[in-house]
Amino acid sequence: MNALQDSLLELIRRTSTEIPDDVHQAILDSLEREKQGTIAANAMKIIEQNIALAKNKSQPICQDTGSIIFYVDCPVGFDQMNFEQAAREAVKAATKKGYLRQNSVDSITGKNDGTNVGPGAPIVHCHQHASPEVSVRLVLKGGGCENVGAQYSLPNEKLKANRDLDGCRKVILDAVLQAQGKGCGPGILGVCIGGDRATGYEYSKQQFLRKLDDTNPNPELDKLERDIVATANKLGIGPMGFGGQTTLLGAKIGVLNRLPASYFVSISYMCWAYRRQGVTLEATGKVQKWLYST
Amino acid sequence: MIDLSTPVSEAAVRALKVGDEVTISGTIFTGRDAVHKYLHEGGQLPPGVSFRGGVLYHCGPVIIKDEQGNWKCVAAGPTTSIREEPYQWQVIRDFGLRGVIGKGGMGERTVEACKHHGCVYLHAVGGAAQVLADCIKRVPNVYFMEQFGAPEAIWEFQVVSFPAVVTIDAAGNSLHKEVLAASQAELAKYV
């Protein structure tokens, strides 16, 4: 293993075993809100215990260690092929150490070769930028929450959702209703308004790179984000769908241009076990600093 | 908190109601997508595995071998149960389950099967893989490892005080149905 592979292995370990600080704070806040003695409050207590135990034991927060999605921002001249090779090696090593479950299955034969490396696994998005800095962000997204994601095409007659922000609000709240507790709530929504079917979902997932306590620079979207969380938390779905005060911990909305004929709203749901960490790297491949946790 | 030990009697199961918090101790088996499809298509349980009076856990754990060569469970939260809805009623009927542990709830056919055959659905906290793995004291056996792969295999767990909430009882009640209806009515006020 070289320095880059070691850094990526450590990134995977911390992502799988440690919840980021901003998410942890949101979970603690929601634990406060739930009425003591209810099954919702007891579920939040188990979640809180689980977060501490996973960190102390350096073992996965959730056994579904999910899709492995790397987001890399890099300068011109950065060797992407070398990075991808290092990412694959780090994933194999992390799987052997039990930080990742053997989680990648051949879709036709059903075979699981136990390495987590194969077509589409892991996923690496590289993006060139004008700075010399190399940053690597990692999201591990489990299947339970992935399965409750939804894509709506507006207008939607059944939901009376037109091609405007109010229509977007209606379909986003419908997605929360449909998800109930199935995506391991309290959840976090990543939403993309616009794009095509592929870029819409992709950009909705990129919203999970934002911190929960940030502010959307677009005031209209900021208002919508806050409204979605406040309204969802009035629905009484609650942690695990047990009923209760906290249905969502956050909602993050991004926008892409669309074709005149298309108006997609793509919604990705992230479970409370929101595994997202990031690092900047030195030229040697060593970790310079952590982006989401101290 | 109600303590249950496997095997569980029909009377003990019928006494449970939606919202009860329980702990489970004894032997439980995991089974998820591949196992349900296999049993639905007429497959038989391997020798050594019996679901009669037992509790099935919808779970694909992370398991490693320790220095002594024993299986060790390092993460084991529940997986989404609704994927087993087409099969679960039949597995309850044919194999005599008294409890199914999972997350996210199940549908009408499972509710009916629970009522008819005396079974409950027990909701564990999704994502709480460490708290739940801590309750798994031993992993004596694994079945169908080659055939289905580690997450989909049938793992035999010895558990102590495994926590869960009854969200479908044997009287036809479902917390999932109740919360869905109430949240639907609530949302109608805001859109």
Coordinates of C-alpha atoms in Angstrom, one line a residue:
Chain A
M1 CA 0.0 0.0 0.0
N2 CA 1.4 3.5 -0.9
A3 CA 0.7 6.7 0.9
L4 CA -2.4 7.5 -1.2
Q5 CA -3.9 4.1 -0.6
D6 CA -3.3 4.4 3.1
S7 CA -5.0 7.8 3.2
L8 CA -8.0 6.4 1.3
L9 CA -8.2 3.4 3.6
E10 CA -8.3 5.8 6.5
L11 CA -10.9 7.9 4.8
I12 CA -13.1 4.8 4.3
R13 CA -12.5 3.7 7.9
R14 CA -13.6 7.0 9.3
T15 CA -16.5 7.4 7.0
S16 CA -17.9 4.0 7.8
T17 CA -17.4 4.3 11.6
E18 CA -17.7 8.0 12.5
I19 CA -20.7 10.2 11.9
P20 CA -19.7 13.7 10.8
D21 CA -19.9 16.5 13.5
D22 CA -22.7 18.4 11.8
V23 CA -24.9 15.3 11.5
H24 CA -24.2 14.2 15.1
Q25 CA -25.3 17.6 16.3
A26 CA -28.6 17.3 14.4
I27 CA -29.2 13.9 15.9
L28 CA -28.5 15.2 19.4
D29 CA -31.0 18.0 18.8
S30 CA -33.7 15.6 17.6
L31 CA -33.2 13.4 20.6
E32 CA -34.0 16.4 22.8
R33 CA -37.2 17.1 20.8
E34 CA -38.7 13.6 21.2
K35 CA -40.9 13.0 24.2
Q36 CA -39.1 10.9 26.8
G37 CA -40.3 7.4 27.2
T38 CA -41.8 7.1 23.7
I39 CA -40.6 4.4 21.3
A40 CA -39.3 7.3 19.1
A41 CA -37.2 8.7 21.9
N42 CA -35.9 5.2 22.7
A43 CA -35.0 4.6 19.1
M44 CA -33.0 7.9 19.1
K45 CA -31.2 6.8 22.2
I46 CA -30.2 3.5 20.5
I47 CA -29.0 5.6 17.6
E48 CA -26.9 7.7 19.9
Q49 CA -25.4 4.7 21.6
N50 CA -24.7 3.2 18.3
I51 CA -22.8 6.2 17.1
A52 CA -20.6 6.1 20.2
L53 CA -20.1 2.3 20.0
A54 CA -19.1 2.4 16.3
K55 CA -16.5 5.1 16.9
N56 CA -15.0 3.4 19.9
K57 CA -14.8 0.0 18.3
S58 CA -13.9 1.4 14.9
Q59 CA -16.6 -0.8 13.4
P60 CA -19.3 0.1 10.8
I61 CA -22.1 2.4 12.0
C62 CA -24.4 0.4 9.8
Q63 CA -23.8 -3.1 8.4
D64 CA -25.0 -1.8 5.0
T65 CA -21.8 0.1 4.1
G66 CA -23.6 1.1 0.9
S67 CA -22.5 2.4 -2.5
I68 CA -19.0 3.8 -2.2
I69 CA -19.0 7.2 -3.9
F70 CA -15.8 9.3 -4.1
Y71 CA -15.9 12.9 -5.2
V72 CA -12.5 14.3 -6.1
D73 CA -11.6 17.9 -6.8
C74 CA -8.2 18.1 -8.4
P75 CA -5.9 20.4 -10.4
V76 CA -5.0 20.0 -14.1
G77 CA -2.4 17.2 -14.5
F78 CA -3.8 15.1 -11.6
D79 CA -3.5 11.4 -12.5
Q80 CA -7.1 10.2 -12.3
M81 CA -6.3 6.7 -13.4
N82 CA -3.7 6.3 -10.6
F83 CA -6.3 7.6 -8.2
E84 CA -9.0 5.2 -9.3
Q85 CA -6.5 2.3 -9.0
A86 CA -5.6 3.5 -5.5
A87 CA -9.3 3.8 -4.6
R88 CA -10.0 0.2 -5.7
E89 CA -7.0 -1.1 -3.7
A90 CA -8.2 0.8 -0.6
V91 CA -11.7 -0.5 -1.0
K92 CA -10.4 -4.1 -1.2
A93 CA -8.3 -3.6 1.9
A94 CA -11.2 -1.9 3.8
T95 CA -13.4 -4.8 3.0
K96 CA -10.9 -7.3 4.3
K97 CA -10.7 -5.3 7.5
G98 CA -14.5 -5.3 7.9
Y99 CA -14.9 -1.5 7.5
L100 CA -17.0 -2.4 4.4
R101 CA -19.4 -5.3 4.0
Q102 CA -18.9 -7.6 1.0
N103 CA -21.5 -5.5 -0.8
S104 CA -21.1 -5.7 -4.5
V105 CA -23.1 -8.3 -6.4
D106 CA -23.1 -9.3 -10.1
S107 CA -26.5 -8.2 -11.3
I108 CA -27.0 -11.2 -13.6
T109 CA -25.4 -14.1 -11.8
G110 CA -26.0 -12.9 -8.3
K111 CA -22.4 -13.7 -7.4
N112 CA -20.6 -11.7 -4.8
D113 CA -16.9 -12.0 -5.2
G114 CA -16.3 -10.3 -1.8
T115 CA -14.0 -7.5 -3.0
N116 CA -16.5 -4.6 -3.5
V117 CA -14.7 -3.9 -6.8
G118 CA -16.4 -4.4 -10.1
P119 CA -18.3 -2.6 -12.8
G120 CA -19.6 0.6 -11.2
A121 CA -18.0 -0.2 -7.9
P122 CA -16.6 1.9 -6.4
I123 CA -17.9 5.1 -8.0
V124 CA -15.4 7.9 -8.6
H125 CA -16.3 11.4 -9.8
C126 CA -13.3 13.6 -10.7
H127 CA -13.7 17.3 -11.2
Q128 CA -10.9 19.6 -12.3
H129 CA -10.6 22.9 -10.6
A130 CA -8.2 25.9 -10.8
S131 CA -6.6 25.4 -7.4
P132 CA -3.6 23.1 -6.7
E133 CA -5.5 21.5 -3.9
V134 CA -6.6 17.8 -4.1
S135 CA -9.7 17.1 -2.0
V136 CA -11.5 13.7 -1.7
R137 CA -14.9 13.4 -0.3
L138 CA -16.5 10.0 0.3
V139 CA -20.2 9.2 0.8
L140 CA -21.3 5.7 1.8
K141 CA -25.0 5.4 0.9
G142 CA -26.9 2.3 2.1
G143 CA -29.5 0.5 0.0
G144 CA -32.5 1.0 2.3
C145 CA -32.4 4.8 1.8
E146 CA -31.4 4.5 -1.8
N147 CA -34.5 2.4 -2.5
V148 CA -36.9 5.2 -1.3
G149 CA -35.4 7.8 -3.6
A150 CA -37.9 9.1 -6.1
Q151 CA -38.0 11.1 -9.4
Y152 CA -41.0 13.1 -10.4
S153 CA -41.8 14.6 -13.8
L154 CA -43.8 17.8 -13.6
P155 CA -46.6 18.5 -14.0
N156 CA -48.0 15.8 -11.8
E157 CA -51.7 15.8 -12.0
K158 CA -52.4 13.5 -9.1
L159 CA -50.4 15.7 -6.7
K160 CA -51.6 18.9 -8.4
A161 CA -47.9 19.8 -8.8
N162 CA -47.2 22.4 -11.6
R163 CA -43.9 23.4 -13.0
D164 CA -43.0 25.9 -10.3
L165 CA -41.4 25.9 -6.8
D166 CA -44.8 25.1 -5.2
G167 CA -45.0 22.0 -7.5
C168 CA -41.5 21.0 -6.4
R169 CA -42.5 21.4 -2.8
K170 CA -45.5 19.1 -3.3
V171 CA -43.6 16.3 -4.9
I172 CA -40.7 16.5 -2.3
L173 CA -43.2 16.3 0.5
D174 CA -44.9 13.4 -1.3
A175 CA -41.5 11.6 -1.4
V176 CA -41.2 12.0 2.4
L177 CA -44.7 10.6 2.9
Q178 CA -44.0 7.6 0.6
A179 CA -40.7 6.9 2.3
Q180 CA -42.3 6.8 5.8
G181 CA -39.7 5.1 8.0
K182 CA -38.4 2.7 5.3
G183 CA -35.3 4.8 4.6
C184 CA -34.1 4.7 8.3
G185 CA -35.3 8.1 9.3
P186 CA -34.9 10.7 10.6
G187 CA -33.6 11.3 7.1
I188 CA -31.9 14.0 5.0
L189 CA -33.1 14.9 1.5
G190 CA -30.8 15.7 -1.4
V191 CA -32.9 17.2 -4.2
C192 CA -32.2 18.3 -7.7
I193 CA -34.7 20.5 -9.6
G194 CA -34.0 20.1 -13.3
G195 CA -31.4 18.2 -15.2
D196 CA -32.1 15.0 -17.1
R197 CA -33.0 11.7 -15.4
A198 CA -29.4 10.7 -14.9
T199 CA -27.9 14.1 -14.0
G200 CA -30.9 14.9 -11.8
Y201 CA -30.3 12.0 -9.5
E202 CA -26.5 12.5 -9.6
Y203 CA -26.8 16.1 -8.6
S204 CA -29.3 15.2 -5.9
K205 CA -26.7 13.0 -4.3
Q206 CA -24.0 15.7 -4.5
Q207 CA -26.2 17.8 -2.2
F208 CA -25.1 15.4 0.6
L209 CA -21.6 17.0 0.4
R210 CA -23.1 20.1 2.0
K211 CA -23.1 20.5 5.8
L212 CA -26.4 20.3 7.5
D213 CA -26.1 23.7 9.1
D214 CA -25.1 25.6 5.9
T215 CA -27.3 28.1 4.1
N216 CA -28.4 27.8 0.5
P217 CA -27.0 30.9 -1.3
N218 CA -30.2 31.1 -3.3
P219 CA -32.8 32.7 -0.9
E220 CA -35.8 31.1 -2.5
L221 CA -34.2 27.6 -2.3
D222 CA -33.1 28.3 1.3
K223 CA -36.7 29.1 2.2
L224 CA -37.9 26.0 0.5
E225 CA -35.3 23.8 2.3
R226 CA -36.4 25.2 5.7
D227 CA -40.1 24.8 4.8
I228 CA -39.6 21.2 3.7
V229 CA -37.9 20.3 7.0
A230 CA -40.5 22.1 9.1
T231 CA -43.5 20.7 7.3
A232 CA -42.1 17.1 7.2
N233 CA -41.5 17.3 11.0
K234 CA -45.2 18.1 11.5
L235 CA -46.3 14.9 9.8
G236 CA -45.7 12.6 12.8
I237 CA -43.8 9.9 10.8
G238 CA -40.8 10.2 13.3
P239 CA -37.7 8.1 13.8
M240 CA -38.0 4.7 12.0
G241 CA -41.6 5.6 11.2
F242 CA -42.6 5.0 14.8
G243 CA -44.4 8.3 15.0
G244 CA -42.7 11.3 16.6
Q245 CA -41.3 14.8 16.1
T246 CA -38.4 14.3 13.8
T247 CA -39.0 13.0 10.3
L248 CA -36.2 14.9 8.6
L249 CA -32.9 16.3 9.9
G250 CA -32.3 18.3 6.8
A251 CA -33.1 19.1 3.1
K252 CA -30.6 20.3 0.6
I253 CA -31.8 21.5 -2.9
G254 CA -29.7 22.2 -6.0
V255 CA -30.8 23.3 -9.4
L256 CA -29.7 22.4 -13.0
N257 CA -31.0 23.7 -16.2
R258 CA -33.6 21.5 -18.0
L259 CA -34.9 21.0 -21.5
P260 CA -38.1 22.9 -22.3
A261 CA -39.9 19.5 -22.5
S262 CA -38.6 18.1 -19.2
Y263 CA -39.1 19.2 -15.6
F264 CA -37.7 16.6 -13.3
V265 CA -37.4 16.8 -9.5
S266 CA -35.0 14.1 -8.3
I267 CA -35.0 13.2 -4.6
S268 CA -32.3 11.1 -2.9
Y269 CA -33.0 10.1 0.7
M270 CA -30.1 9.7 3.2
C271 CA -30.6 7.7 6.3
W272 CA -29.7 9.0 9.8
A273 CA -26.5 6.9 9.4
Y274 CA -25.2 9.7 7.1
R275 CA -21.7 8.6 6.3
R276 CA -19.8 11.4 4.7
Q277 CA -16.2 12.4 5.4
G278 CA -13.5 14.2 3.3
V279 CA -9.9 15.0 3.3
T280 CA -7.4 17.3 1.5
L281 CA -4.3 15.5 0.4
E282 CA -0.6 16.5 0.3
A283 CA 1.3 15.9 -3.0
T284 CA 2.7 12.8 -1.3
G285 CA -0.8 11.4 -0.9
K286 CA -0.8 11.9 2.8
V287 CA -3.9 13.4 4.6
Q288 CA -3.5 17.2 5.1
K289 CA -6.8 17.9 6.9
W290 CA -10.2 16.5 7.5
L291 CA -13.1 18.4 6.1
Y292 CA -16.1 17.4 8.1
S293 CA -14.8 16.3 11.5
T294 CA -12.2 17.5 13.9
Chain B
M1 CA -40.0 -4.1 28.3
I2 CA -41.1 -7.7 27.6
D3 CA -38.5 -10.4 27.5
L4 CA -39.0 -13.2 24.9
S5 CA -36.9 -16.4 24.7
T6 CA -36.8 -18.7 21.7
P7 CA -38.6 -20.9 21.0
V8 CA -41.6 -18.5 21.5
S9 CA -45.0 -20.0 22.2
E10 CA -48.1 -18.9 20.3
A11 CA -49.7 -17.6 23.5
A12 CA -46.7 -15.4 24.3
V13 CA -46.9 -14.0 20.7
R14 CA -50.6 -13.4 20.9
A15 CA -50.2 -11.4 24.1
L16 CA -48.0 -8.9 22.4
K17 CA -49.5 -5.7 21.0
V18 CA -48.4 -2.9 18.7
G19 CA -46.0 -0.5 20.5
D20 CA -44.7 -3.1 23.0
E21 CA -40.9 -2.9 23.4
V22 CA -39.4 -6.4 23.7
T23 CA -36.0 -8.0 24.0
I24 CA -35.2 -11.4 22.4
S25 CA -32.8 -14.0 23.8
G26 CA -31.9 -17.4 22.4
T27 CA -31.3 -18.6 18.8
I28 CA -32.3 -16.6 15.8
F29 CA -31.6 -17.1 12.1
T30 CA -31.0 -14.4 9.4
G31 CA -32.7 -14.6 6.1
R32 CA -33.2 -12.0 3.5
D33 CA -33.9 -11.7 -0.3
A34 CA -32.2 -14.8 -1.6
V35 CA -33.5 -17.0 1.2
H36 CA -37.1 -15.8 0.8
K37 CA -37.1 -16.3 -2.9
Y38 CA -35.5 -19.8 -2.5
L39 CA -38.1 -20.9 0.1
H40 CA -41.0 -19.4 -2.0
E41 CA -39.8 -21.5 -5.0
G42 CA -40.1 -24.7 -2.9
G43 CA -36.6 -24.8 -1.5
Q44 CA -36.1 -26.6 1.8
L45 CA -34.2 -25.4 4.9
P46 CA -30.8 -27.1 5.3
P47 CA -30.4 -29.7 8.1
G48 CA -29.8 -27.9 11.4
V49 CA -32.1 -25.0 10.7
S50 CA -35.6 -24.9 12.0
F51 CA -37.8 -21.8 12.1
R52 CA -40.5 -23.6 14.2
G53 CA -41.4 -21.3 17.1
G54 CA -38.5 -19.3 16.0
V55 CA -37.5 -15.7 15.0
L56 CA -36.2 -14.8 11.6
Y57 CA -34.0 -11.7 11.3
H58 CA -34.0 -9.7 8.0
C59 CA -30.3 -8.9 8.2
G60 CA -27.1 -9.1 6.1
P61 CA -24.4 -8.8 8.7
V62 CA -20.7 -8.0 8.5
I63 CA -19.0 -11.1 9.8
I64 CA -15.2 -11.8 10.0
K65 CA -13.2 -14.8 11.4
D66 CA -11.4 -14.0 14.6
E67 CA -7.9 -15.3 15.5
Q68 CA -9.3 -18.6 16.7
G69 CA -11.1 -19.1 13.4
N70 CA -14.6 -18.4 14.9
W71 CA -17.2 -16.3 13.2
K72 CA -17.5 -12.9 14.8
C73 CA -20.3 -10.5 14.0
V74 CA -19.0 -6.9 13.7
A75 CA -22.2 -5.2 12.4
A76 CA -25.7 -6.5 12.2
G77 CA -28.6 -4.0 11.8
P78 CA -31.9 -4.9 10.1
T79 CA -32.5 -4.6 6.4
T80 CA -35.6 -3.3 4.7
S81 CA -38.4 -5.9 5.1
I82 CA -40.9 -4.8 2.5
R83 CA -38.9 -6.6 -0.2
E84 CA -39.9 -9.9 1.4
E85 CA -43.6 -9.0 1.3
P86 CA -44.3 -11.3 -1.7
Y87 CA -42.9 -14.3 0.2
Q88 CA -43.1 -13.7 3.9
W89 CA -46.7 -14.9 4.4
Q90 CA -45.8 -18.2 3.0
V91 CA -42.6 -18.6 5.0
I92 CA -44.6 -17.8 8.2
R93 CA -47.3 -20.4 7.2
D94 CA -45.0 -23.2 6.1
F95 CA -42.1 -22.9 8.5
G96 CA -43.9 -21.9 11.7
L97 CA -42.2 -18.6 12.5
R98 CA -43.4 -16.7 15.6
G99 CA -41.5 -13.5 14.9
V100 CA -39.9 -11.6 12.1
I101 CA -37.3 -8.9 12.9
G102 CA -36.7 -6.2 10.3
K103 CA -37.2 -2.6 9.6
G104 CA -39.6 -0.4 7.7
G105 CA -42.6 -2.6 8.2
M106 CA -44.5 -5.0 6.0
G107 CA -47.7 -5.1 4.0
E108 CA -51.2 -6.5 4.2
R109 CA -50.4 -10.1 3.4
T110 CA -47.8 -10.3 6.2
V111 CA -50.3 -8.6 8.6
E112 CA -52.9 -11.3 7.6
A113 CA -50.3 -14.2 8.0
C114 CA -49.3 -12.8 11.5
K115 CA -53.0 -12.8 12.5
H116 CA -53.8 -16.2 11.1
H117 CA -50.7 -18.2 12.2
G118 CA -49.7 -16.3 15.4
C119 CA -46.6 -14.3 14.5
V120 CA -45.4 -10.7 15.1
Y121 CA -43.3 -8.3 13.2
L122 CA -40.6 -6.8 15.4
H123 CA -39.0 -3.6 14.3
A124 CA -35.3 -3.1 15.2
V125 CA -33.6 0.3 14.9
G126 CA -32.4 0.5 11.3
G127 CA -28.7 1.4 11.1
A128 CA -28.0 0.5 14.7
A129 CA -25.6 -2.2 13.6
Q130 CA -23.2 -1.9 16.6
V131 CA -25.8 -1.8 19.4
L132 CA -27.5 -4.9 17.8
A133 CA -24.2 -6.7 17.0
D134 CA -23.4 -6.3 20.7
C135 CA -26.4 -8.5 21.5
I136 CA -25.1 -11.3 19.3
K137 CA -22.9 -13.3 21.6
R138 CA -22.0 -16.2 19.3
V139 CA -22.3 -17.1 15.7
P140 CA -22.3 -21.0 15.8
N141 CA -23.2 -21.7 12.1
V142 CA -23.7 -20.4 8.7
Y143 CA -25.7 -22.0 5.9
F144 CA -25.9 -21.3 2.1
M145 CA -22.7 -19.2 2.3
E146 CA -21.4 -20.4 -1.1
Q147 CA -24.7 -20.3 -2.8
F148 CA -25.9 -16.9 -1.6
G149 CA -22.8 -15.0 -0.4
A150 CA -22.2 -13.6 3.1
P151 CA -24.9 -10.9 3.3
E152 CA -27.6 -13.2 2.0
A153 CA -26.6 -16.4 3.8
I154 CA -28.6 -17.9 6.7
W155 CA -26.5 -17.1 9.8
E156 CA -27.3 -18.7 13.2
F157 CA -27.0 -16.1 16.0
Q158 CA -27.1 -16.7 19.8
V159 CA -28.5 -13.4 21.1
V160 CA -29.1 -11.9 24.5
S161 CA -31.6 -9.1 25.1
F162 CA -31.9 -8.0 21.4
P163 CA -34.2 -4.9 21.5
A164 CA -37.1 -4.4 19.1
V165 CA -40.6 -2.9 19.0
V166 CA -43.7 -4.8 18.0
T167 CA -45.1 -2.9 15.0
I168 CA -47.4 -5.6 13.6
D169 CA -49.2 -7.8 16.2
A170 CA -51.1 -11.0 15.9
A171 CA -54.4 -9.2 16.2
G172 CA -54.2 -7.5 12.8
N173 CA -52.8 -4.2 14.0
S174 CA -50.0 -2.4 12.2
L175 CA -48.2 0.7 13.5
H176 CA -47.1 1.3 9.9
K177 CA -50.6 1.5 8.6
E178 CA -51.6 3.8 11.4
V179 CA -48.6 6.2 10.9
L180 CA -49.1 6.2 7.2
A181 CA -52.8 7.2 7.5
A182 CA -52.2 9.8 10.1
S183 CA -49.2 11.4 8.2
Q184 CA -51.2 11.4 5.0
A185 CA -54.1 13.2 6.7
E186 CA -51.6 15.7 8.2
L187 CA -49.9 16.4 5.0
A188 CA -53.2 17.2 3.3
K189 CA -53.4 20.3 5.6
Y190 CA -50.1 21.7 4.3
V191 CA -50.2 21.2 0.5

